[in-house]
Each structure stands twice: as C-alpha cells, then as structure tokens.
C-alpha positions as protocol buffer text, in pm:
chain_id: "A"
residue {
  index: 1
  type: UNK
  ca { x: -4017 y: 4562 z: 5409 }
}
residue {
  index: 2
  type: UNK
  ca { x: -4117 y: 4436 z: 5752 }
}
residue {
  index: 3
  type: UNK
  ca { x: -4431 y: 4279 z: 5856 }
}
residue {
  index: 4
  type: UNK
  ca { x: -4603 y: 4574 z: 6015 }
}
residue {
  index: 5
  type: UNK
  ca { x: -4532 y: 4773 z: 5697 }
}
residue {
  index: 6
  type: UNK
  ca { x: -4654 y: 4528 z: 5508 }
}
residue {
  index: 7
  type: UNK
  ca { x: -4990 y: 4473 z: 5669 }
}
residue {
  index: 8
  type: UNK
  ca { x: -5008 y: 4839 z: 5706 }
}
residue {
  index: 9
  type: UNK
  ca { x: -4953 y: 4874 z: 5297 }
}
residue {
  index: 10
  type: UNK
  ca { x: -5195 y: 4622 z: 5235 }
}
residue {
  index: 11
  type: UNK
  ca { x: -5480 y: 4728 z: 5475 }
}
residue {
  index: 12
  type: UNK
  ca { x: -5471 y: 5071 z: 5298 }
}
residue {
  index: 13
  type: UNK
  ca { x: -5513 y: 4906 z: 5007 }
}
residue {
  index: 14
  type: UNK
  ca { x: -5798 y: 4717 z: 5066 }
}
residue {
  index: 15
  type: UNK
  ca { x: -5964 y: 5059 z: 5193 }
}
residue {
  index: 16
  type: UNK
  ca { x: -5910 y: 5200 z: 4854 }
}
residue {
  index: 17
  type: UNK
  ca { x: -6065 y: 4896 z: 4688 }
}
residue {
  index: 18
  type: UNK
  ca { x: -6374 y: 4916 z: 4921 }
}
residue {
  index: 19
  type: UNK
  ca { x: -6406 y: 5304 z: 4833 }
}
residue {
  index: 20
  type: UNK
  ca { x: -6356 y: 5306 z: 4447 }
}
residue {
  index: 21
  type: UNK
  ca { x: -6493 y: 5127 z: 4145 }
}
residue {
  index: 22
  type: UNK
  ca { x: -6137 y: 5041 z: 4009 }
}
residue {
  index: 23
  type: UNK
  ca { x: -5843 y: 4846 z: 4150 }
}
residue {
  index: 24
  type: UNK
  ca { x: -5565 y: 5039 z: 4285 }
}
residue {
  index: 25
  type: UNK
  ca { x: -5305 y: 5159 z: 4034 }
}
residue {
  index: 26
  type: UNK
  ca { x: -4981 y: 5173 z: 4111 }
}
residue {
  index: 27
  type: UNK
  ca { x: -4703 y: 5351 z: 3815 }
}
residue {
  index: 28
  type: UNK
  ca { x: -4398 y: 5157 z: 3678 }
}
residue {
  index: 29
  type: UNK
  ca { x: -4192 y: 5321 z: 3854 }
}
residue {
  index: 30
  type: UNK
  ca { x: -4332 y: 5230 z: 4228 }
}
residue {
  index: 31
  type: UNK
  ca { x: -4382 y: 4865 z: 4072 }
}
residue {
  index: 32
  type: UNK
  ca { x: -4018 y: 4825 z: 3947 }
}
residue {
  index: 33
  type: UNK
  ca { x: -3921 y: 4961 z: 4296 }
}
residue {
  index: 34
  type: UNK
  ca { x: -4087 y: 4731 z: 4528 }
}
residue {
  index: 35
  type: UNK
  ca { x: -4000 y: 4464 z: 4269 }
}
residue {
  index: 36
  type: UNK
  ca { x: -3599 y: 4537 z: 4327 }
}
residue {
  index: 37
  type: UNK
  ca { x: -3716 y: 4609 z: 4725 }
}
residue {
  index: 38
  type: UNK
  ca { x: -3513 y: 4280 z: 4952 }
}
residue {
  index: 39
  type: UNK
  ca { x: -3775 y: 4034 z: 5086 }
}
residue {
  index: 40
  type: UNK
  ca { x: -3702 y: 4017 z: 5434 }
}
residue {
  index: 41
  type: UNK
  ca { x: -3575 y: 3676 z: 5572 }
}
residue {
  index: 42
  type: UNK
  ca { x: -3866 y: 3613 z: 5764 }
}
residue {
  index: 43
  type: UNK
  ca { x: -4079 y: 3655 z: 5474 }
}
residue {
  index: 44
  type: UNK
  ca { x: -3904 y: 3447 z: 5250 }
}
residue {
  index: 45
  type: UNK
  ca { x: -3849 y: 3184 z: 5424 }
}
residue {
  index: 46
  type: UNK
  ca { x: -4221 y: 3147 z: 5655 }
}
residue {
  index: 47
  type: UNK
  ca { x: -4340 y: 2812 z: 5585 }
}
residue {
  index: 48
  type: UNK
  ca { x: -3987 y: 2655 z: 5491 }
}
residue {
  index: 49
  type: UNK
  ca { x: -3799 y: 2424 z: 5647 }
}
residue {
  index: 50
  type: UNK
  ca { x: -3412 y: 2377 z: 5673 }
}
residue {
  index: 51
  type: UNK
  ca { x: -3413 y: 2108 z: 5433 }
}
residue {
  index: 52
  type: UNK
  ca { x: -3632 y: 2291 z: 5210 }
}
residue {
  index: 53
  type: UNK
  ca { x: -3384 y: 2560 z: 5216 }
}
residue {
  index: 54
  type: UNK
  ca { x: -3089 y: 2387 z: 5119 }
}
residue {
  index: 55
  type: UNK
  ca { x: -3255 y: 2195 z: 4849 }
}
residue {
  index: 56
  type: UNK
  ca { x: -3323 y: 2539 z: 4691 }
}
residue {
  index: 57
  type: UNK
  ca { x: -2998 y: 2659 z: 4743 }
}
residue {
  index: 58
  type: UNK
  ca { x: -2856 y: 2388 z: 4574 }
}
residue {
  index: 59
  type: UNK
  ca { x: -3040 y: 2441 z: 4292 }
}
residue {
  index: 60
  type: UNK
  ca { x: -2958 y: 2788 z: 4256 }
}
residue {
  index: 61
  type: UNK
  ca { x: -2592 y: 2711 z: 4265 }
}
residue {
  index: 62
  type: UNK
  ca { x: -2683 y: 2395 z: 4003 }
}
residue {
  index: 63
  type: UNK
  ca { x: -2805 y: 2642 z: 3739 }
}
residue {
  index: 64
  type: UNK
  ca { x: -2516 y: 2854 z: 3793 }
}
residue {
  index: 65
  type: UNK
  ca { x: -2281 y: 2615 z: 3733 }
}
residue {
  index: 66
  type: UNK
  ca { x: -2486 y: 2515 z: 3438 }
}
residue {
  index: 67
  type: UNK
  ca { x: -2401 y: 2844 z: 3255 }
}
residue {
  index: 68
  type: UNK
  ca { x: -2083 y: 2807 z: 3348 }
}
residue {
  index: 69
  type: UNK
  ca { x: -2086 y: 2448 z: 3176 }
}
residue {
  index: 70
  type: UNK
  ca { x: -2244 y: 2571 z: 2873 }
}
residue {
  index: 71
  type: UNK
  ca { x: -2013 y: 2850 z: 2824 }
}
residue {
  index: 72
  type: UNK
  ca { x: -1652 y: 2575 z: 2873 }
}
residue {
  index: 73
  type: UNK
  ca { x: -1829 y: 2358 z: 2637 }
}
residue {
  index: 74
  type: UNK
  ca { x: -1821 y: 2652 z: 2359 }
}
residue {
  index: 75
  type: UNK
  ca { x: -1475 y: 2767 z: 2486 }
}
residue {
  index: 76
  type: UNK
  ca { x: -1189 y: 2747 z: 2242 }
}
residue {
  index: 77
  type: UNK
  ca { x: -935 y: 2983 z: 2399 }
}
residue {
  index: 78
  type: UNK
  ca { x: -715 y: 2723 z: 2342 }
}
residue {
  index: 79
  type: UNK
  ca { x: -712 y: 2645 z: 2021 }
}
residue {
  index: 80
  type: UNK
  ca { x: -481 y: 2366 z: 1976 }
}
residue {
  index: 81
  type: UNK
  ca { x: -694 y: 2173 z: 2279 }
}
residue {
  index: 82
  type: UNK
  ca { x: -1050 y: 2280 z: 2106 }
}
residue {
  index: 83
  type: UNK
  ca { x: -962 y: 2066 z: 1822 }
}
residue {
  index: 84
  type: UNK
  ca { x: -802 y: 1798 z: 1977 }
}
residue {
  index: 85
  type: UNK
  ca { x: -1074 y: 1751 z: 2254 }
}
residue {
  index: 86
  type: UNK
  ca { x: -1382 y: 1470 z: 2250 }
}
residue {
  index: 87
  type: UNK
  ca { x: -1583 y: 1716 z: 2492 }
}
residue {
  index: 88
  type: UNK
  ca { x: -1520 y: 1956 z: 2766 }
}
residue {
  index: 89
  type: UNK
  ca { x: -1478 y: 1799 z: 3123 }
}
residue {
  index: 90
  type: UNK
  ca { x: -1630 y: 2023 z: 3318 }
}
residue {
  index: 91
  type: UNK
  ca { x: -1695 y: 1877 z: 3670 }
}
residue {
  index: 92
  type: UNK
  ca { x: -1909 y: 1637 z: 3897 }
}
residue {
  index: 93
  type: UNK
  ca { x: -2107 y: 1599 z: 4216 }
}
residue {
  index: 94
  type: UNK
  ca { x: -2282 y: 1803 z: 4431 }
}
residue {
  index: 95
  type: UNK
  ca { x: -2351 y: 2151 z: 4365 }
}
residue {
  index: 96
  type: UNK
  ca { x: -2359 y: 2287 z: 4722 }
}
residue {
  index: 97
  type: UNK
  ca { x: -2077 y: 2028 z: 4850 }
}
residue {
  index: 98
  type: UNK
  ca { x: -1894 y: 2096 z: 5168 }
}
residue {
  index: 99
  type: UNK
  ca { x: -1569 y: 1867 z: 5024 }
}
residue {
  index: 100
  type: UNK
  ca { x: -1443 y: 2026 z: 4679 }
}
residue {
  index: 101
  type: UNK
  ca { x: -1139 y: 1797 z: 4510 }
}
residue {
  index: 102
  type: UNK
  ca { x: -900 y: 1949 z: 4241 }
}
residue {
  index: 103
  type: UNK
  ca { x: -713 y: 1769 z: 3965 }
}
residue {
  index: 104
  type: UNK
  ca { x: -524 y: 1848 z: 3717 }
}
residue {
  index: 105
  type: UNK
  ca { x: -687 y: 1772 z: 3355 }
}
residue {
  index: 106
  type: UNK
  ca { x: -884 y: 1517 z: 3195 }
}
residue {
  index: 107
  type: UNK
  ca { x: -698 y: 1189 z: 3058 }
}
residue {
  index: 108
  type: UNK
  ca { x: -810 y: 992 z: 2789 }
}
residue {
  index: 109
  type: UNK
  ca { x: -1129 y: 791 z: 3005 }
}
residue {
  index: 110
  type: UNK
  ca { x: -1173 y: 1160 z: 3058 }
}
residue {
  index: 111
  type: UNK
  ca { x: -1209 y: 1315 z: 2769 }
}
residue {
  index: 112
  type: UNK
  ca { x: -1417 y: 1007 z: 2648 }
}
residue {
  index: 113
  type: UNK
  ca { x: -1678 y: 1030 z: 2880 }
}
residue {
  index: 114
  type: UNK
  ca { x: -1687 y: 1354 z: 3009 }
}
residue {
  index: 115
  type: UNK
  ca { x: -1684 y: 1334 z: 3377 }
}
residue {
  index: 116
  type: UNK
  ca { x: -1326 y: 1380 z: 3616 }
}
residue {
  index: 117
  type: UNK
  ca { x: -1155 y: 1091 z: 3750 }
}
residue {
  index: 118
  type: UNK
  ca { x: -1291 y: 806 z: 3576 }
}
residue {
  index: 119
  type: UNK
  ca { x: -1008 y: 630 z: 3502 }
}
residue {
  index: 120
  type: UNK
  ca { x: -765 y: 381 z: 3721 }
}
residue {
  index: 121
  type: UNK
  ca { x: -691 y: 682 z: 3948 }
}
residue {
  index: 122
  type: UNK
  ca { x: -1061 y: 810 z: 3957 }
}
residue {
  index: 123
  type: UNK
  ca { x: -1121 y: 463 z: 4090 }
}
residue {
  index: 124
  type: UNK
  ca { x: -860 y: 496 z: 4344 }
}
residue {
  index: 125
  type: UNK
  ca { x: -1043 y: 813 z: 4460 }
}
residue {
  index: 126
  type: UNK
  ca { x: -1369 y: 689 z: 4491 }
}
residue {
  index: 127
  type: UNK
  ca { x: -1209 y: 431 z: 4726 }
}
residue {
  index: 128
  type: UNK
  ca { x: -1018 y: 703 z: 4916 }
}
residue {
  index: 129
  type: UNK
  ca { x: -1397 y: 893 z: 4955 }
}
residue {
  index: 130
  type: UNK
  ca { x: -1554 y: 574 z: 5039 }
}
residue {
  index: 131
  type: UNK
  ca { x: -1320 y: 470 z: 5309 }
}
residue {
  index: 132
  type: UNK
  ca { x: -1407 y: 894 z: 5476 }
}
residue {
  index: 133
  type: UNK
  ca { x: -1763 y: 810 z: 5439 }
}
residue {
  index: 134
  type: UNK
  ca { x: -1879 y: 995 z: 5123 }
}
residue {
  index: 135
  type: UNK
  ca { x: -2016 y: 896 z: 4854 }
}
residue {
  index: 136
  type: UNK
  ca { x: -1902 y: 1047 z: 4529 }
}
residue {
  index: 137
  type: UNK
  ca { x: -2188 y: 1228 z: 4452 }
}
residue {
  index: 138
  type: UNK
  ca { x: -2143 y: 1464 z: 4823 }
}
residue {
  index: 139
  type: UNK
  ca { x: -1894 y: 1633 z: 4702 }
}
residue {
  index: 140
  type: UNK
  ca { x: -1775 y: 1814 z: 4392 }
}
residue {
  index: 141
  type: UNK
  ca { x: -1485 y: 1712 z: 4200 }
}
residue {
  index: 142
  type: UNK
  ca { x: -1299 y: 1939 z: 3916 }
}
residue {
  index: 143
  type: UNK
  ca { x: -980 y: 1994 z: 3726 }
}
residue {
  index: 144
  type: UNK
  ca { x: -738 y: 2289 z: 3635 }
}
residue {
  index: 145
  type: UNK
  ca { x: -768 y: 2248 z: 3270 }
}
residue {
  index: 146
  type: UNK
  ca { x: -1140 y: 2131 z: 3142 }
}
residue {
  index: 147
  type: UNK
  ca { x: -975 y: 1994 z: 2797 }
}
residue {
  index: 148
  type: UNK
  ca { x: -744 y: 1681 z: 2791 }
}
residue {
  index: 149
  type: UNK
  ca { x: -409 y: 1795 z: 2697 }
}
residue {
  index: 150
  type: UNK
  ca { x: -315 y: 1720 z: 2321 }
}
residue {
  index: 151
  type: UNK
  ca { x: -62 y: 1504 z: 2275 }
}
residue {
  index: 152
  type: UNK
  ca { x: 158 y: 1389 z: 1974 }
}
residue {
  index: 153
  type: UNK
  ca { x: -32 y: 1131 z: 1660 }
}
residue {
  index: 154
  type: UNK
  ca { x: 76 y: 802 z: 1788 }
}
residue {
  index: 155
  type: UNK
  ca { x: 189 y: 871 z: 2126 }
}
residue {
  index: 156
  type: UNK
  ca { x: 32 y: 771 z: 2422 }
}
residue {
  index: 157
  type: UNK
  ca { x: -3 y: 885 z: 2797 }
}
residue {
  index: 158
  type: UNK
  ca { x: -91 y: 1211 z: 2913 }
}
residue {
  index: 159
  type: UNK
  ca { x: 127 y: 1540 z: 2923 }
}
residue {
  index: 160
  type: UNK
  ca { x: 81 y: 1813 z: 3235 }
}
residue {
  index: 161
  type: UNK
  ca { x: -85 y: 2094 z: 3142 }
}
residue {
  index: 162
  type: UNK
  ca { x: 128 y: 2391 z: 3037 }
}
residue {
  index: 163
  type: UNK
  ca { x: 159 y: 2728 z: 3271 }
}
residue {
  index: 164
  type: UNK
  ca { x: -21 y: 2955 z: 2995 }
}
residue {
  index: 165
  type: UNK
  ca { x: -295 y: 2675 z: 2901 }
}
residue {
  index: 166
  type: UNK
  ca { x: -386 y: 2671 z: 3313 }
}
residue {
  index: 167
  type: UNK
  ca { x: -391 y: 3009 z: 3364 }
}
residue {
  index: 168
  type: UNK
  ca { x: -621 y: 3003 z: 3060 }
}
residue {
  index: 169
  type: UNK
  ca { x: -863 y: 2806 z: 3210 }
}
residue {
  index: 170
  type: UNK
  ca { x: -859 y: 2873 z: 3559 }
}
residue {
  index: 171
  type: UNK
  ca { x: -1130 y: 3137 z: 3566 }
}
residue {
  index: 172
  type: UNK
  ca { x: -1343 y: 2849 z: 3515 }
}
residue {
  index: 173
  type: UNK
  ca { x: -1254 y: 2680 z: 3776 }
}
residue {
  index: 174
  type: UNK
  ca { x: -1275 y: 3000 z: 3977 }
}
residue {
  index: 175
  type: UNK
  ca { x: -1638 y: 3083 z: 3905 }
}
residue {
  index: 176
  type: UNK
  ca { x: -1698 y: 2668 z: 3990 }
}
residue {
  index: 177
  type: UNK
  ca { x: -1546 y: 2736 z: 4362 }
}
residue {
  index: 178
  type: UNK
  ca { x: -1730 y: 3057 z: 4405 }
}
residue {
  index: 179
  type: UNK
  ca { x: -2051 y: 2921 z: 4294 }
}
residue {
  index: 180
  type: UNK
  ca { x: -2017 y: 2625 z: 4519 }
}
residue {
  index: 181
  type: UNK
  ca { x: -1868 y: 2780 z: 4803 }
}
residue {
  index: 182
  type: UNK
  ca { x: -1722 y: 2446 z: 4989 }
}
residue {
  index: 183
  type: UNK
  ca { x: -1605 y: 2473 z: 5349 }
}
residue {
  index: 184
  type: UNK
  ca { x: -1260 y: 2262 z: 5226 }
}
residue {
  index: 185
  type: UNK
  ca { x: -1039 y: 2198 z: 4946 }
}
residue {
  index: 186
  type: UNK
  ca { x: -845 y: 1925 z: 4821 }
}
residue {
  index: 187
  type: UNK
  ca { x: -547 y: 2008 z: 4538 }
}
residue {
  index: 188
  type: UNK
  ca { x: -433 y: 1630 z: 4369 }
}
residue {
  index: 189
  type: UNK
  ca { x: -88 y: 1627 z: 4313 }
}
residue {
  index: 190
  type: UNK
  ca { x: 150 y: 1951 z: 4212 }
}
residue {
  index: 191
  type: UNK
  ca { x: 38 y: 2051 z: 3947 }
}
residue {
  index: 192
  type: UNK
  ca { x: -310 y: 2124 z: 4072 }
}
residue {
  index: 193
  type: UNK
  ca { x: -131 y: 2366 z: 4291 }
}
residue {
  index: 194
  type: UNK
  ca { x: 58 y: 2536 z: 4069 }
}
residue {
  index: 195
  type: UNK
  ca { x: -227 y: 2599 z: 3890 }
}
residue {
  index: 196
  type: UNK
  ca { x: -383 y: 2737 z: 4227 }
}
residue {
  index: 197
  type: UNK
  ca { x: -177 y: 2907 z: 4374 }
}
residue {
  index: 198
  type: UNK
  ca { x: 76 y: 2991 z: 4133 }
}
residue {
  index: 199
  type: UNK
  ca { x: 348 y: 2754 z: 4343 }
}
residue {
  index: 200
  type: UNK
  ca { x: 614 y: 2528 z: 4232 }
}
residue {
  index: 201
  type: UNK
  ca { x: 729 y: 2294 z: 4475 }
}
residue {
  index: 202
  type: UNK
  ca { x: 797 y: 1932 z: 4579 }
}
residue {
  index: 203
  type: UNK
  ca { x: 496 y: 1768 z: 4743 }
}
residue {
  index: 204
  type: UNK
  ca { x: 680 y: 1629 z: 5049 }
}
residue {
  index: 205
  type: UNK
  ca { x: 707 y: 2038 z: 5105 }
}
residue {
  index: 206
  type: UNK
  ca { x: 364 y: 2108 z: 5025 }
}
residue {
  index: 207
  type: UNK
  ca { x: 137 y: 1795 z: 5102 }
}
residue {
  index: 208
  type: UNK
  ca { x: 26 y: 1729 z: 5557 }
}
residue {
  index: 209
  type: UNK
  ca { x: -82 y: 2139 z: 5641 }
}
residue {
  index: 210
  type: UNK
  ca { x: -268 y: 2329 z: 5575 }
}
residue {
  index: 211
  type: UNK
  ca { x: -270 y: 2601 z: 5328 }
}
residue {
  index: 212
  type: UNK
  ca { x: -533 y: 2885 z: 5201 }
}
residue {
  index: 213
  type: UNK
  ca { x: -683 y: 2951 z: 4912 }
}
residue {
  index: 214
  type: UNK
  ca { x: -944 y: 3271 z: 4834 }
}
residue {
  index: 215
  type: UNK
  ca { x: -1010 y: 3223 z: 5256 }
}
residue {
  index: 216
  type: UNK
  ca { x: -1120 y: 2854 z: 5125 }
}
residue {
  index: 217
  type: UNK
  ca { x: -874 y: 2580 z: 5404 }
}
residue {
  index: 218
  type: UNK
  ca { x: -724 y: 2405 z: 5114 }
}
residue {
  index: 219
  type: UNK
  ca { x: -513 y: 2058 z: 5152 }
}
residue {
  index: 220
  type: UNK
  ca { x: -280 y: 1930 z: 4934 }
}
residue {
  index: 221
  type: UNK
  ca { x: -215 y: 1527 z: 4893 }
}
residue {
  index: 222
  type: UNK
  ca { x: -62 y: 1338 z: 4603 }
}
residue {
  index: 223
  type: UNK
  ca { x: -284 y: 1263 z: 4314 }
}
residue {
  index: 224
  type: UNK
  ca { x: -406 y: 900 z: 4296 }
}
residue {
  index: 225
  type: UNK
  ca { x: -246 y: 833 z: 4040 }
}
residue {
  index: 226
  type: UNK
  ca { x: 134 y: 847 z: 4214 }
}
residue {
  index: 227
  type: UNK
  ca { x: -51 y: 567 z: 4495 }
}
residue {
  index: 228
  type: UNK
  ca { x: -78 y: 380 z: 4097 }
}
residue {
  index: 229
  type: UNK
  ca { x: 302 y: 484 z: 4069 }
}
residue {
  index: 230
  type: UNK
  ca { x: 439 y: 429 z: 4428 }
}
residue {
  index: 231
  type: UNK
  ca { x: 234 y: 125 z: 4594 }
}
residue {
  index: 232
  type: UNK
  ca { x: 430 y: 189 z: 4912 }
}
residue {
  index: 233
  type: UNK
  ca { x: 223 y: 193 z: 5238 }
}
residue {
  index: 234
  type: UNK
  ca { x: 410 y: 450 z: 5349 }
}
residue {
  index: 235
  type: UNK
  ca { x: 252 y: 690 z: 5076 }
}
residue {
  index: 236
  type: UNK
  ca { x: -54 y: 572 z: 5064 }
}
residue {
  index: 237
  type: UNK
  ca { x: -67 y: 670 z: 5439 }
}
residue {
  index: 238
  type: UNK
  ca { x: 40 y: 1020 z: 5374 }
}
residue {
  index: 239
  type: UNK
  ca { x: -263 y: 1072 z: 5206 }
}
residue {
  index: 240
  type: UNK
  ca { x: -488 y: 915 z: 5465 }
}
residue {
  index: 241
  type: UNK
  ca { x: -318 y: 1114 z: 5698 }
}
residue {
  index: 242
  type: UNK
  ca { x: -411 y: 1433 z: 5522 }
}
residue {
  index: 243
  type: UNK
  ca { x: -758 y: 1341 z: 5445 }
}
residue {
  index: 244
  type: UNK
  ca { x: -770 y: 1259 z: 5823 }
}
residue {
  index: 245
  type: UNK
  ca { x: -704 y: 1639 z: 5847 }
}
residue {
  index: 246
  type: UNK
  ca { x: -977 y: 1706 z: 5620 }
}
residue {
  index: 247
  type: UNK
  ca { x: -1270 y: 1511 z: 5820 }
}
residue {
  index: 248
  type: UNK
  ca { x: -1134 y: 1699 z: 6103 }
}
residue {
  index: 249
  type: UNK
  ca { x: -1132 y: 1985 z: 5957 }
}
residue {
  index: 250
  type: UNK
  ca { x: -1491 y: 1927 z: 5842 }
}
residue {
  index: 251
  type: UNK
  ca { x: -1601 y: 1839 z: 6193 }
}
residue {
  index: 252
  type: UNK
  ca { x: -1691 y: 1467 z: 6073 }
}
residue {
  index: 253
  type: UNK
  ca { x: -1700 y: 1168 z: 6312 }
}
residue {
  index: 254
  type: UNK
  ca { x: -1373 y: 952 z: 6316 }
}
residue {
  index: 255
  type: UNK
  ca { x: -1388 y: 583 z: 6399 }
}
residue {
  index: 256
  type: UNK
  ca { x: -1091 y: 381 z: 6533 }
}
residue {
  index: 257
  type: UNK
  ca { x: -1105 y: 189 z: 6204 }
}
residue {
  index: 258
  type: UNK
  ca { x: -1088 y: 542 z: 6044 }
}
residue {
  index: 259
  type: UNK
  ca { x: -802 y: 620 z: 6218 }
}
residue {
  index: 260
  type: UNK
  ca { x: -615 y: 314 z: 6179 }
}
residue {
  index: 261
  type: UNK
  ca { x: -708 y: 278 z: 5819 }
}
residue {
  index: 262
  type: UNK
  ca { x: -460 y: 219 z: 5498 }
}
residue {
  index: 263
  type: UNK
  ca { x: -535 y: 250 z: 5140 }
}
C-alpha cells in the first residue's frame, strides 16, 4: 500500500471514530488480507539506516541457519556416522558473509569441538584469511559432510567422505549457501568439489579460474591441509594466487605486500 492510500485509509477511519460510539470493525477476512498485504519499501524501512538494515538482515539469515542447525544435529540419515559422531559440525562465521569457504568433513579436533577447521589445517586457514584481511568471524566457513567420517577401532587419520554419504548431506549445505547468499565461494581441495559439482578431477586442472556454482563465482584451491603435506613455496603460492583472484573478485583493496605475499 502506498503512502497516499495509506493516509487516505486512515483519515477515513478516524471520521468513522469521530461519528460513532464504537471503534471501527474490520472482519477476519479484511484483517488477514492487509496482514499478508507487502509493506512497501519506503515504509519499512523510514527511520532505518543502512547499517540498521544489514544488522537485521543478518539476523534473519542467523535464525535460518539456526533451524537448519537444529535439524543436522537430529539428522541420522547416515546411520553408521550418527553413531560414530561426538556432535554435528555444522558451520561458522558470519551469517550474511560475502566470502563462503567449503571443506570437506570434520576431522577428529572437529568432531570434538564442533566448529570447521580447527585443527593444524584450520590454523593454516585462519593464517591464509588473516594475511587477505579478514578475520575469521567475516566470513562463513562449512563442510560437505557435517559428521566426521567413521573410521576403523584402532585406526587413526581421517578417510574422504564417500560419493553416497556427500550426496546425503549436501542439501544441508545447500540450504546454508542459499540462506547466506555470499557474493564468492571457495571449494578446499577435490573432494569439496566433487561433492559440489559432481566433478572428479586433478586440482592442477581445476584449482587458478574460475568456475560457477548455482550463479555463486566459485574458486577452487588446495585444502590446507596439502600446504601441511607439500611445504613447497611453489604451492603455497598457488593458493595465494587464487585467493588473490578472490579479493579481486570481491572488489577488496590489494597492497603491494598483498601482492607479493607467501604463505
């Protein structure tokens, strides 16, 4: 309804109130009509500022995502990883985050504490986001598979998720990106984008361009954990090369030092 309307509405009204004993009455039906009626933008948002704005829209997209988490930490699709779990893992950061990274699945520091990328190579990443100029909390960061992969009594390590077990889960994740929205996305290592995308291949094929994903610019870059693997400076500057891309990308300033940088 548009101002004019509105005022119009409302000095009528005000007319019948002067006139009449009793308030205006209105039936259900009218009321459940101008109830589902759009507020007009100007309306809605008179009196609030940009900030104010965004603050509210990230908490609309923060209780979204919190149904979302409450319905992954119930989930047992997967039976075999419901009972082998600690907890969930469901994701971290900021709900209306411009930067959105993508890993694979929780490891054991994982699965302990409940938050992605804690571990050696969550380290590693923090250092890679601190070195762009974000802090970990700007953006949101998320895995394939929410559960830590089971692995054998006794053994030790981590497995890769399986193909069925991803495309299990990966509605989650779905909902997560739609909820959030982010201008870019980051897939860790392959098997992020296999579960993605639904592609096999090596990551000197896939990793430096960029690729698409739901309209969503989406760049792929080795997990941390192969910089653990592979200390060369040579691939450690592959990925600072590609996240180099991604400032660009995001229209964020890039020092000399930047530019020049090596993990």
């Amino acid at each position: 309804m548009t101002q004019p309307a509105l005022d119009l509405v409302i000095a009528a009204l005000e007319k019948i109130r002067e006139k009449n004993d009793h308030a205006p009455r209105a039936s259900r039906a009218a009321l459940a009509q101008l109830q589902a009626a759009p507020v007009a933008p100007s309306l809605r948002e008179a009196g609030t500022s940009p900030t104010e704005r965004q603050l509210q829209a990230a908490r609309n997209k923060a209780d979204l995502l919190a149904a979302v988490r409450e319905r992954v930490g119930a989930c047992t699709k997967c039976a075999h990883l419901a009972s082998s779990r600690t907890q969930t893992v469901f994701g971290v950061g900021n709900p209306d985050a411009d930067l959105m990274f993508i890993g694979e699945a929780p490891g054991a520091d994982e699965d302990q504490q409940g938050e992605p990328f804690v571990g050696r190579a969550g380290q590693l990443l923090t250092r890679i986001l601190k070195a762009m100029n974000f802090a970990r909390e700007e953006v949101y960061i998320a895995n394939i598979l929410k559960c830590r992969p089971d692995m054998p009594a006794g053994s030790f390590g981590n497995r890769p998720p399986t193909p069925t077990e991803m495309q299990t889960c990966l509605p989650y994740l779905v909902e997560q990106i739609d909820i959030i929205q982010p201008s870019v996305l980051v897939a860790l290592g392959a098997v992020a984008v296999e579960g993605l995308l639904g592609t096999r291949a090596t990551m000197r094929e896939l990793r430096g361009r960029w690729h698409t994903y739901n309209s969503i610019p989406l760049m792929i870059t080795y997990h941390p954990a192969y910089l653990l693997r592979n200390q060369a400076p040579s691939e450690k500057r592959k990925v600072w090369e590609d996240m180099l891309q991604v400032l660009e990308r995001l229209e964020r300033p890039i020092s000399e030092r930047q530019r020049n940088y090596f993990l």
